[in-house]
Coordinates of C-alpha atoms in Angstrom, one line a residue:
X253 CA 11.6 19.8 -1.6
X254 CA 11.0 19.9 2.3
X255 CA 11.6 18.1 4.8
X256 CA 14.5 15.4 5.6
X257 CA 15.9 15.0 9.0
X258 CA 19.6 14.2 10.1
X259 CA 22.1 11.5 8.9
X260 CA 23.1 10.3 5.7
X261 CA 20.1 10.7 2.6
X262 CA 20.6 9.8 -0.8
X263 CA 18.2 9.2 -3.5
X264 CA 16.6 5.6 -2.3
X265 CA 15.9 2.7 -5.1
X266 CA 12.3 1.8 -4.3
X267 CA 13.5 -2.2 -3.4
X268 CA 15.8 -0.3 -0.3
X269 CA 12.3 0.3 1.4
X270 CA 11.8 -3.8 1.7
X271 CA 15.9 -3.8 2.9
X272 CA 15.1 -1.1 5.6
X273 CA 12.1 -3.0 7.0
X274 CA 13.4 -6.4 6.8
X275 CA 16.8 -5.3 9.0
X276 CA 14.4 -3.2 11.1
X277 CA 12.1 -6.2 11.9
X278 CA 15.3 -8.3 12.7
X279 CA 16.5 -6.3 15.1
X280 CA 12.8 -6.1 17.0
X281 CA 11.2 -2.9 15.9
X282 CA 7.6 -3.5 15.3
X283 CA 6.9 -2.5 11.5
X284 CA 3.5 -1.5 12.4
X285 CA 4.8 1.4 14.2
X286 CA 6.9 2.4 11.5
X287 CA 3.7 2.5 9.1
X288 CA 1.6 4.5 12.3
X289 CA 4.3 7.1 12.1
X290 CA 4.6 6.9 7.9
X291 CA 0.1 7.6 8.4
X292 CA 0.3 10.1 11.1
X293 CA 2.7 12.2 8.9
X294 CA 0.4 11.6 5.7
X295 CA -2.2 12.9 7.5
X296 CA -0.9 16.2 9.3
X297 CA 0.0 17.0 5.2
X298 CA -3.5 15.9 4.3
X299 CA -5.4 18.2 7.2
X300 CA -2.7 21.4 6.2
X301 CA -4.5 20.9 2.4
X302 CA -7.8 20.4 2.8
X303 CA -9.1 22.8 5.5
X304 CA -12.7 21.3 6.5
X305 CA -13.4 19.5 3.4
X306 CA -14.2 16.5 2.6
X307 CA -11.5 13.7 2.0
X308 CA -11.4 10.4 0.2
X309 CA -8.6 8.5 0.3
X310 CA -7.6 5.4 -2.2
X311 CA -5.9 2.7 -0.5
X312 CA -4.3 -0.1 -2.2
X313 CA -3.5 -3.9 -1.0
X314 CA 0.1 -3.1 0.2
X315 CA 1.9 -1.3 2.9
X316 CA 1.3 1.5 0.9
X317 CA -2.6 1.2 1.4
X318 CA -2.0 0.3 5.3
X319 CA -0.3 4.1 5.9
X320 CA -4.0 5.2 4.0
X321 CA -6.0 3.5 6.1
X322 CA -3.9 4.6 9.5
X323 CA -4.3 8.6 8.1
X324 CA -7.8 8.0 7.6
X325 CA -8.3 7.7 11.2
X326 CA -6.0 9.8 12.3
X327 CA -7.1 12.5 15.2
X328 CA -5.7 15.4 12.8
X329 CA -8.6 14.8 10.5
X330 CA -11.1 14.8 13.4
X331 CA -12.1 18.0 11.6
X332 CA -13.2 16.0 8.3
X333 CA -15.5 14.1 6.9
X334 CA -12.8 10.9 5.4
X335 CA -14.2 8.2 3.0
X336 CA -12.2 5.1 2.2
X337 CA -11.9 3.4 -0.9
X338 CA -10.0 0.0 -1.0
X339 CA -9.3 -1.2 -4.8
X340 CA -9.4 -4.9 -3.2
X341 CA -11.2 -7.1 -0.6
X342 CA -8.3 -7.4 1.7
X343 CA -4.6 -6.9 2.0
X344 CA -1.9 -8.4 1.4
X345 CA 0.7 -8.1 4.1
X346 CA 0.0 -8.8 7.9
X347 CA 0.6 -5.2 9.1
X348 CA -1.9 -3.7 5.6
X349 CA -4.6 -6.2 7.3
X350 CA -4.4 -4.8 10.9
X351 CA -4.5 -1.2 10.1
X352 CA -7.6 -2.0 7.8
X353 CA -9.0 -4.1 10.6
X354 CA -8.7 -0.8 12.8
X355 CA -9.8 1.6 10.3
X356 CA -12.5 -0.6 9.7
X357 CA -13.8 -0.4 13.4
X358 CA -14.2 3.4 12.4
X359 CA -14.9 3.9 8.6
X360 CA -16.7 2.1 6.3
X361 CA -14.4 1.2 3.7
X362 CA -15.9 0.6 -0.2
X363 CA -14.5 -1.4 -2.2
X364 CA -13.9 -1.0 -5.5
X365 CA -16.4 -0.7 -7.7
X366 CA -18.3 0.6 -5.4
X367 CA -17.4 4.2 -4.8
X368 CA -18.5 6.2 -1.7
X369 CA -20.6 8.9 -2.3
X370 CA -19.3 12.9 -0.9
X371 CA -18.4 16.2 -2.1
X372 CA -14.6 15.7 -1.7
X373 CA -11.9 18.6 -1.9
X374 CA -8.9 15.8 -1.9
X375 CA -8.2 13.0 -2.8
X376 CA -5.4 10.8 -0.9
X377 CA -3.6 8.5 -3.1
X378 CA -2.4 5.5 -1.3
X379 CA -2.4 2.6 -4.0
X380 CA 1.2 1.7 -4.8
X381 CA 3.7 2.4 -3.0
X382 CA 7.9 1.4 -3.3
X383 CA 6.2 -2.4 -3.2
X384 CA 4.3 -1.7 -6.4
X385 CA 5.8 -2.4 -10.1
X386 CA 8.7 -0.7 -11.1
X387 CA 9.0 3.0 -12.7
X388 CA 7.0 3.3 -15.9
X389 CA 5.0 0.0 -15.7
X390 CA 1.7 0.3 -16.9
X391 CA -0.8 -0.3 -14.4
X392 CA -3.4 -3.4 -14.1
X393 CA -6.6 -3.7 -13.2
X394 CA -8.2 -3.2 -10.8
X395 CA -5.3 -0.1 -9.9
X396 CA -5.8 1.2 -13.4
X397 CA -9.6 1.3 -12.9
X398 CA -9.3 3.5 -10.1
X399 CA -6.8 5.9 -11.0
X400 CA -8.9 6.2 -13.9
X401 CA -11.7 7.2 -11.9
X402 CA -9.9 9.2 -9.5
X403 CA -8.5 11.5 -12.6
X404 CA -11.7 11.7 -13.8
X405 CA -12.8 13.8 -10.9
X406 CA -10.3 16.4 -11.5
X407 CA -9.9 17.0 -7.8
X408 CA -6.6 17.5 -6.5
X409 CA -4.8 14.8 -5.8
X410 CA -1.8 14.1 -2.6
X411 CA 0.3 10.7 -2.7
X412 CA 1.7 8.9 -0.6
X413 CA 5.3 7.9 -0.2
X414 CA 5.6 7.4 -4.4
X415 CA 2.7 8.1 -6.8
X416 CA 0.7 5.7 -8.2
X417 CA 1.9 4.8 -11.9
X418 CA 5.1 7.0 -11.7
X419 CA 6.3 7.5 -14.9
X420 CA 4.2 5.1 -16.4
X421 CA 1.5 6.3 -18.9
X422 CA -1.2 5.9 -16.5
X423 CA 0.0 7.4 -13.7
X424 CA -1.9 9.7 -11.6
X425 CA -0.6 13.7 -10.9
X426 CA -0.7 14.8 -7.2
X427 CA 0.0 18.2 -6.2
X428 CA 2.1 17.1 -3.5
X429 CA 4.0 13.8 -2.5
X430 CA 4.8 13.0 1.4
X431 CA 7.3 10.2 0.9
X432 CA 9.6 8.9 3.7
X433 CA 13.0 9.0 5.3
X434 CA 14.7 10.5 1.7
X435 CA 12.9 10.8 -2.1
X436 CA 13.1 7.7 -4.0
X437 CA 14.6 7.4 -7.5
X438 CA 12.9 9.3 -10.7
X439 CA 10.7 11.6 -8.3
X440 CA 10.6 14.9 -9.3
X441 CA 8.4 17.9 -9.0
X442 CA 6.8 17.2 -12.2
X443 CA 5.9 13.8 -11.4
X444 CA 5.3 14.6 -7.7
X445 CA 4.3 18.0 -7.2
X446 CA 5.5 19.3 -4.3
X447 CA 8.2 16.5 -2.8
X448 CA 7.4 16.6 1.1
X449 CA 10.0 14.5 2.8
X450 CA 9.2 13.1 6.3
X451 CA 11.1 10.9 9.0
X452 CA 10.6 7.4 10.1
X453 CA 11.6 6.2 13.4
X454 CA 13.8 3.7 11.8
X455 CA 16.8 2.8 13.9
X456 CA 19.9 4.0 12.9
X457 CA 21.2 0.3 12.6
X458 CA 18.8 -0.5 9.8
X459 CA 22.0 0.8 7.2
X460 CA 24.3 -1.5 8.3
X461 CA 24.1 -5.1 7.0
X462 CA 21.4 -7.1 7.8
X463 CA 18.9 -9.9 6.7
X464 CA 17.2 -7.1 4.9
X465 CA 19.8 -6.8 2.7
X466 CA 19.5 -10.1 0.8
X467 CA 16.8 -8.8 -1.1
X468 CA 19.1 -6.5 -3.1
X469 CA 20.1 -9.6 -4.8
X470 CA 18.4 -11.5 -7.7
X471 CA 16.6 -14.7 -6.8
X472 CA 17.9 -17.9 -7.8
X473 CA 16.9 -19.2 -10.9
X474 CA 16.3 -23.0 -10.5
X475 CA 17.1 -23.1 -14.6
X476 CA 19.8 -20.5 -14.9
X477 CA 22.6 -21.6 -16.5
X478 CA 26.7 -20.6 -15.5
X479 CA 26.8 -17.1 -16.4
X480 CA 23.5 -16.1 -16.0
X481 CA 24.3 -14.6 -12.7
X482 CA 27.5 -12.4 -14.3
X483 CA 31.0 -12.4 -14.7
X484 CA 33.3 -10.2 -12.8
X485 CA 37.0 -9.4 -12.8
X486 CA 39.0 -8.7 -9.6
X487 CA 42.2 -6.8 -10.1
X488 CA 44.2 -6.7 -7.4
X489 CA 47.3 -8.0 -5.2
X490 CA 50.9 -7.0 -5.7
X491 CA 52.5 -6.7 -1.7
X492 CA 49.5 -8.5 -0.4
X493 CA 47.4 -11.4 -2.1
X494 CA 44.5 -12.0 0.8
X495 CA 42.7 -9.0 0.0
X496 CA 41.7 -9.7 -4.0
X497 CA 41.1 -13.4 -3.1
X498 CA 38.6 -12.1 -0.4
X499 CA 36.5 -9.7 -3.0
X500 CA 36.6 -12.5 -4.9
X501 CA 35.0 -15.1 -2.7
X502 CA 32.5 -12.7 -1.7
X503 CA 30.9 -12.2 -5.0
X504 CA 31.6 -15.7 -5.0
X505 CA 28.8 -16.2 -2.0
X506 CA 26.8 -13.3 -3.0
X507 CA 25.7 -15.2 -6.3
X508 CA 28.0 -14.0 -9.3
X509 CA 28.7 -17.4 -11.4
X510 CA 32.1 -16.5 -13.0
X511 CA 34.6 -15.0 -10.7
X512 CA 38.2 -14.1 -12.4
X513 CA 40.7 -12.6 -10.0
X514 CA 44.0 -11.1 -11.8
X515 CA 46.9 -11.0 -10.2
X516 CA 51.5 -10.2 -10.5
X517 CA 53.0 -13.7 -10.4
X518 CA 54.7 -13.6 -7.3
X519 CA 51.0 -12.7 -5.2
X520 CA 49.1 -15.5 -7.5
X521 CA 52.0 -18.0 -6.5
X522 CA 51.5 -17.0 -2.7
X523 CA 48.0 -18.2 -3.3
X524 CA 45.6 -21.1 -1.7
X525 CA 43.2 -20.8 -4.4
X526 CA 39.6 -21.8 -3.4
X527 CA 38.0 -23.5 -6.4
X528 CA 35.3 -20.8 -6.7
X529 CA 37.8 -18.3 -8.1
X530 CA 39.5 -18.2 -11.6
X531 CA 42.8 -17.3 -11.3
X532 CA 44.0 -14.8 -14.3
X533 CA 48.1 -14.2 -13.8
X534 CA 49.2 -11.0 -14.9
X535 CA 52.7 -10.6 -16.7
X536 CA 54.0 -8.5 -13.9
X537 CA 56.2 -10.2 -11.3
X538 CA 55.8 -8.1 -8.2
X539 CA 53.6 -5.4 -8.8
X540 CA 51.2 -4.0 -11.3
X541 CA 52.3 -1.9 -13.6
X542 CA 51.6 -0.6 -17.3
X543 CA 52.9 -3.9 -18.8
X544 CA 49.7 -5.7 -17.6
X545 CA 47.6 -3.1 -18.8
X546 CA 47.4 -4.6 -22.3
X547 CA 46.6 -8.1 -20.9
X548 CA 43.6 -6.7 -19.1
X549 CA 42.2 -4.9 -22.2
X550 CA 42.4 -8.1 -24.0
X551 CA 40.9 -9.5 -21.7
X552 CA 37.8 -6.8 -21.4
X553 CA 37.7 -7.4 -24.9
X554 CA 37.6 -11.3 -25.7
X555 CA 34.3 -13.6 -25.2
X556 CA 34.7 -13.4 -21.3
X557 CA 34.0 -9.8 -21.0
X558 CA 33.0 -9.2 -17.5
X559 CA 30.0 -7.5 -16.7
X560 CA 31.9 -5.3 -13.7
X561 CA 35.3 -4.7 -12.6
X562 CA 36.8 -4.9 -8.8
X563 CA 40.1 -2.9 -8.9
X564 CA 42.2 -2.1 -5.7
X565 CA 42.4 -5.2 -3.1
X566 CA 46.1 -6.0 -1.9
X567 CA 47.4 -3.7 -4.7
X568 CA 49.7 -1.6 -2.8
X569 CA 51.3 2.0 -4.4
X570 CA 54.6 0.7 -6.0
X571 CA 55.7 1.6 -9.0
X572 CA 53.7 2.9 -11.4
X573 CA 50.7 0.8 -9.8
X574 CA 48.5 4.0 -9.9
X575 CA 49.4 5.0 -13.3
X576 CA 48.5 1.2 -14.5
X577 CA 45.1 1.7 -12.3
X578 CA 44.3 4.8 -14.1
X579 CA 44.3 3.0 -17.4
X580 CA 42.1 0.7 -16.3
X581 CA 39.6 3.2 -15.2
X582 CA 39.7 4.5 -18.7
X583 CA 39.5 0.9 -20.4
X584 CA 36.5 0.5 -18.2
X585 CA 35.2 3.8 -19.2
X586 CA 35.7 3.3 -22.6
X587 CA 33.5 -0.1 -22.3
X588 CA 30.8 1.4 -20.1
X589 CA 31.8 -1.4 -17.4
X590 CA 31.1 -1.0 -13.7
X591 CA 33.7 -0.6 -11.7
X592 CA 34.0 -0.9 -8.1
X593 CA 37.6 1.0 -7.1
X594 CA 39.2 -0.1 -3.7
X595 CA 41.5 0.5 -1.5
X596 CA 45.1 2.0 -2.8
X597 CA 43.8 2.2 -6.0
X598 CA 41.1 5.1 -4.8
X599 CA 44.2 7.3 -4.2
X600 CA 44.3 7.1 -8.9
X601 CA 41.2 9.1 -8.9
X602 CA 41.0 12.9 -9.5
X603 CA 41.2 15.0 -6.2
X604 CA 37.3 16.2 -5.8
X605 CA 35.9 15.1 -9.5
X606 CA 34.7 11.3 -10.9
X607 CA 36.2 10.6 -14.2
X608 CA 34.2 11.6 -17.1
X609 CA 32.2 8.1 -18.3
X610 CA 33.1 6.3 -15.2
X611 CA 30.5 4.3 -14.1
X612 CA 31.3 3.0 -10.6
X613 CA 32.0 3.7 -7.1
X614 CA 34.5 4.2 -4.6
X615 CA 34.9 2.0 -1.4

């Protein structure tokens, strides 16, 4: 893999694209220059490939298609004769249409079925993208149709940002991938090819909560019913009783339907509880300790299961508070539950290892 800039990379979910550009465009950037730079670097890996020769590149309806048709008139391809292929009669998104409106003023761009005619050495895959249907999905027409043809050809193949089809049974093979900012999830070379990472000019404040970040959430389901949106448990307080009912109101607002915060009698009496949270009172007085341990696995175990655990907020280090987190990491473990491990209670983990079966993270 080549490639990747500075600052923090990790292995992106193909939705954190649409997060990125959302807080991006709410902080002013223009997105269109985020998809000139995503084309101008598509195309300095397209010119290094295919010498002289000929080009085609497929372009799809999304963003994805838009970086296509910006590389396809890019000056590092001055040296090439470029065809364009569109698998539909316009795009979708405001900033797809402008850079097919400007490619447009310079290629002719055929639209599927009608295939341009050239003795090509490459072909430039820019149908789906991170905006397409998830990992494995089996492609529809008229995307299917095209990739079909395209693999026909047996020329070699470079895609852009995330191959058409990945994983999927229909997907096509490129030699090479140029995706951007970091790989997404389930690339790898034999997918890919050749895994080109390049930078975005994305500002540094697109991580940090924004609009964007809404979308990481399901949509409301105008017929859901209560606890179709999850159940979680919050397991916390002790020497503080703020913190647990906090977590708790937050997953409250961020759409779980069934919040349950557990808490030692003393923090649960020190309580204003809102009416969004259910309150579960531990058998422990002042702190947690192993005596509520059995109350919690019951609890994991009975018809309320939750679908993810919160452990940590307010809990302080009395006691054997760590010892009694500890088993809760295993019971958690044990049921394949998320878990979400904050504040004191990170000081139970392991120094420099995750617990075996834990499936979680640490705040």
């Amino acid at each position: 893999m080549n490639g990747a800039g500075e600052g923090a990379r990790w292995a992106m979910h193909w939705d954190e694209v649409a997060v990125f550009d959302a807080n991006s465009a709410s902080i002013g950037f223009d997105e269109y220059e985020l998809m000139k730079a995503a084309g101008e670097a598509l195309a300095g890996e397209v010119a290094k490939n295919s010498g002289e020769g000929d080009v085609l590149f497929l372009c799809g309806p999304g963003n994805n298609g838009g970086d296509g048709f910006v590389a396809a008139c890019s000056a590092s391809l001055a040296g090439n004769r470029v065809s364009v292929l569109s698998s539909h009669e316009s795009s979708k998104t405001m900033i797809s249409s402008r850079a097919r409106e400007m490619a447009a003023k310079e290629l002719p761009i055929h639209v599927w079925p009608e295939t341009p005619e050239g003795d090509w050495t490459l072909i430039v895959d820019c149908l789906l993208g991170a905006g397409g249907p998830a990992e494995g999905t089996e492609l529809r027409p008229p995307i299917i149709e095209v990739t079909n043809w395209a693999t026909s050809t047996g020329l070699p193949v470079i895609s852009c940002d995330i191959p058409t089809g990945l994983g999927g049974p229909d997907s096509l093979q490129p030699i090479r991938t140029v995706t951007f900012h970091s790989p997404k999830m389930g690339m790898s070379e034999s997918g890919c090819g050749e895994i080109v990472v390049s930078d975005l000019p994305w500002p540094a404040e697109v991580r940090n909560c924004g609009v964007g970040d809404a979308n990481r959430y399901p949509s409301m389901d105008s017929e859901a019913s209560k606890g179709d949106r999850g159940r979680l448990l919050v397991v916390g307080g002790g020497p503080y009783h703020g913190a647990p009912i906090l977590s708790g109101m937050a997953a409250a607002r961020s759409g779980c339907d069934l919040v349950h915060v557990a808490m030692p009698e003393q923090a649960s009496s020190r309580t204003k509880w809102p009416p969004s949270l259910i309150p579960e009172i531990l058998p422990d007085s002042e702190f947690l300790t192993l005596e509520s341990v059995g109350t919690l696995s019951s609890f994991v175990d009975s018809g309320r299961s939750p679908d993810a655990i919160v452990i940590g907020p307010g809990i302080g280090r009395e006691g054997d508070s760590m010892e009694a987190v500890r088993e809760v990491l295993s019971v958690s473990a044990s049921k394949s539950i998320p878990l979400v491990i904050d504040a004191d209670a990170i000081s139970a983990l392991p120094k420099g290892e995750w617990p075996p079966g834990l499936i979680g993270v640490a705040t």
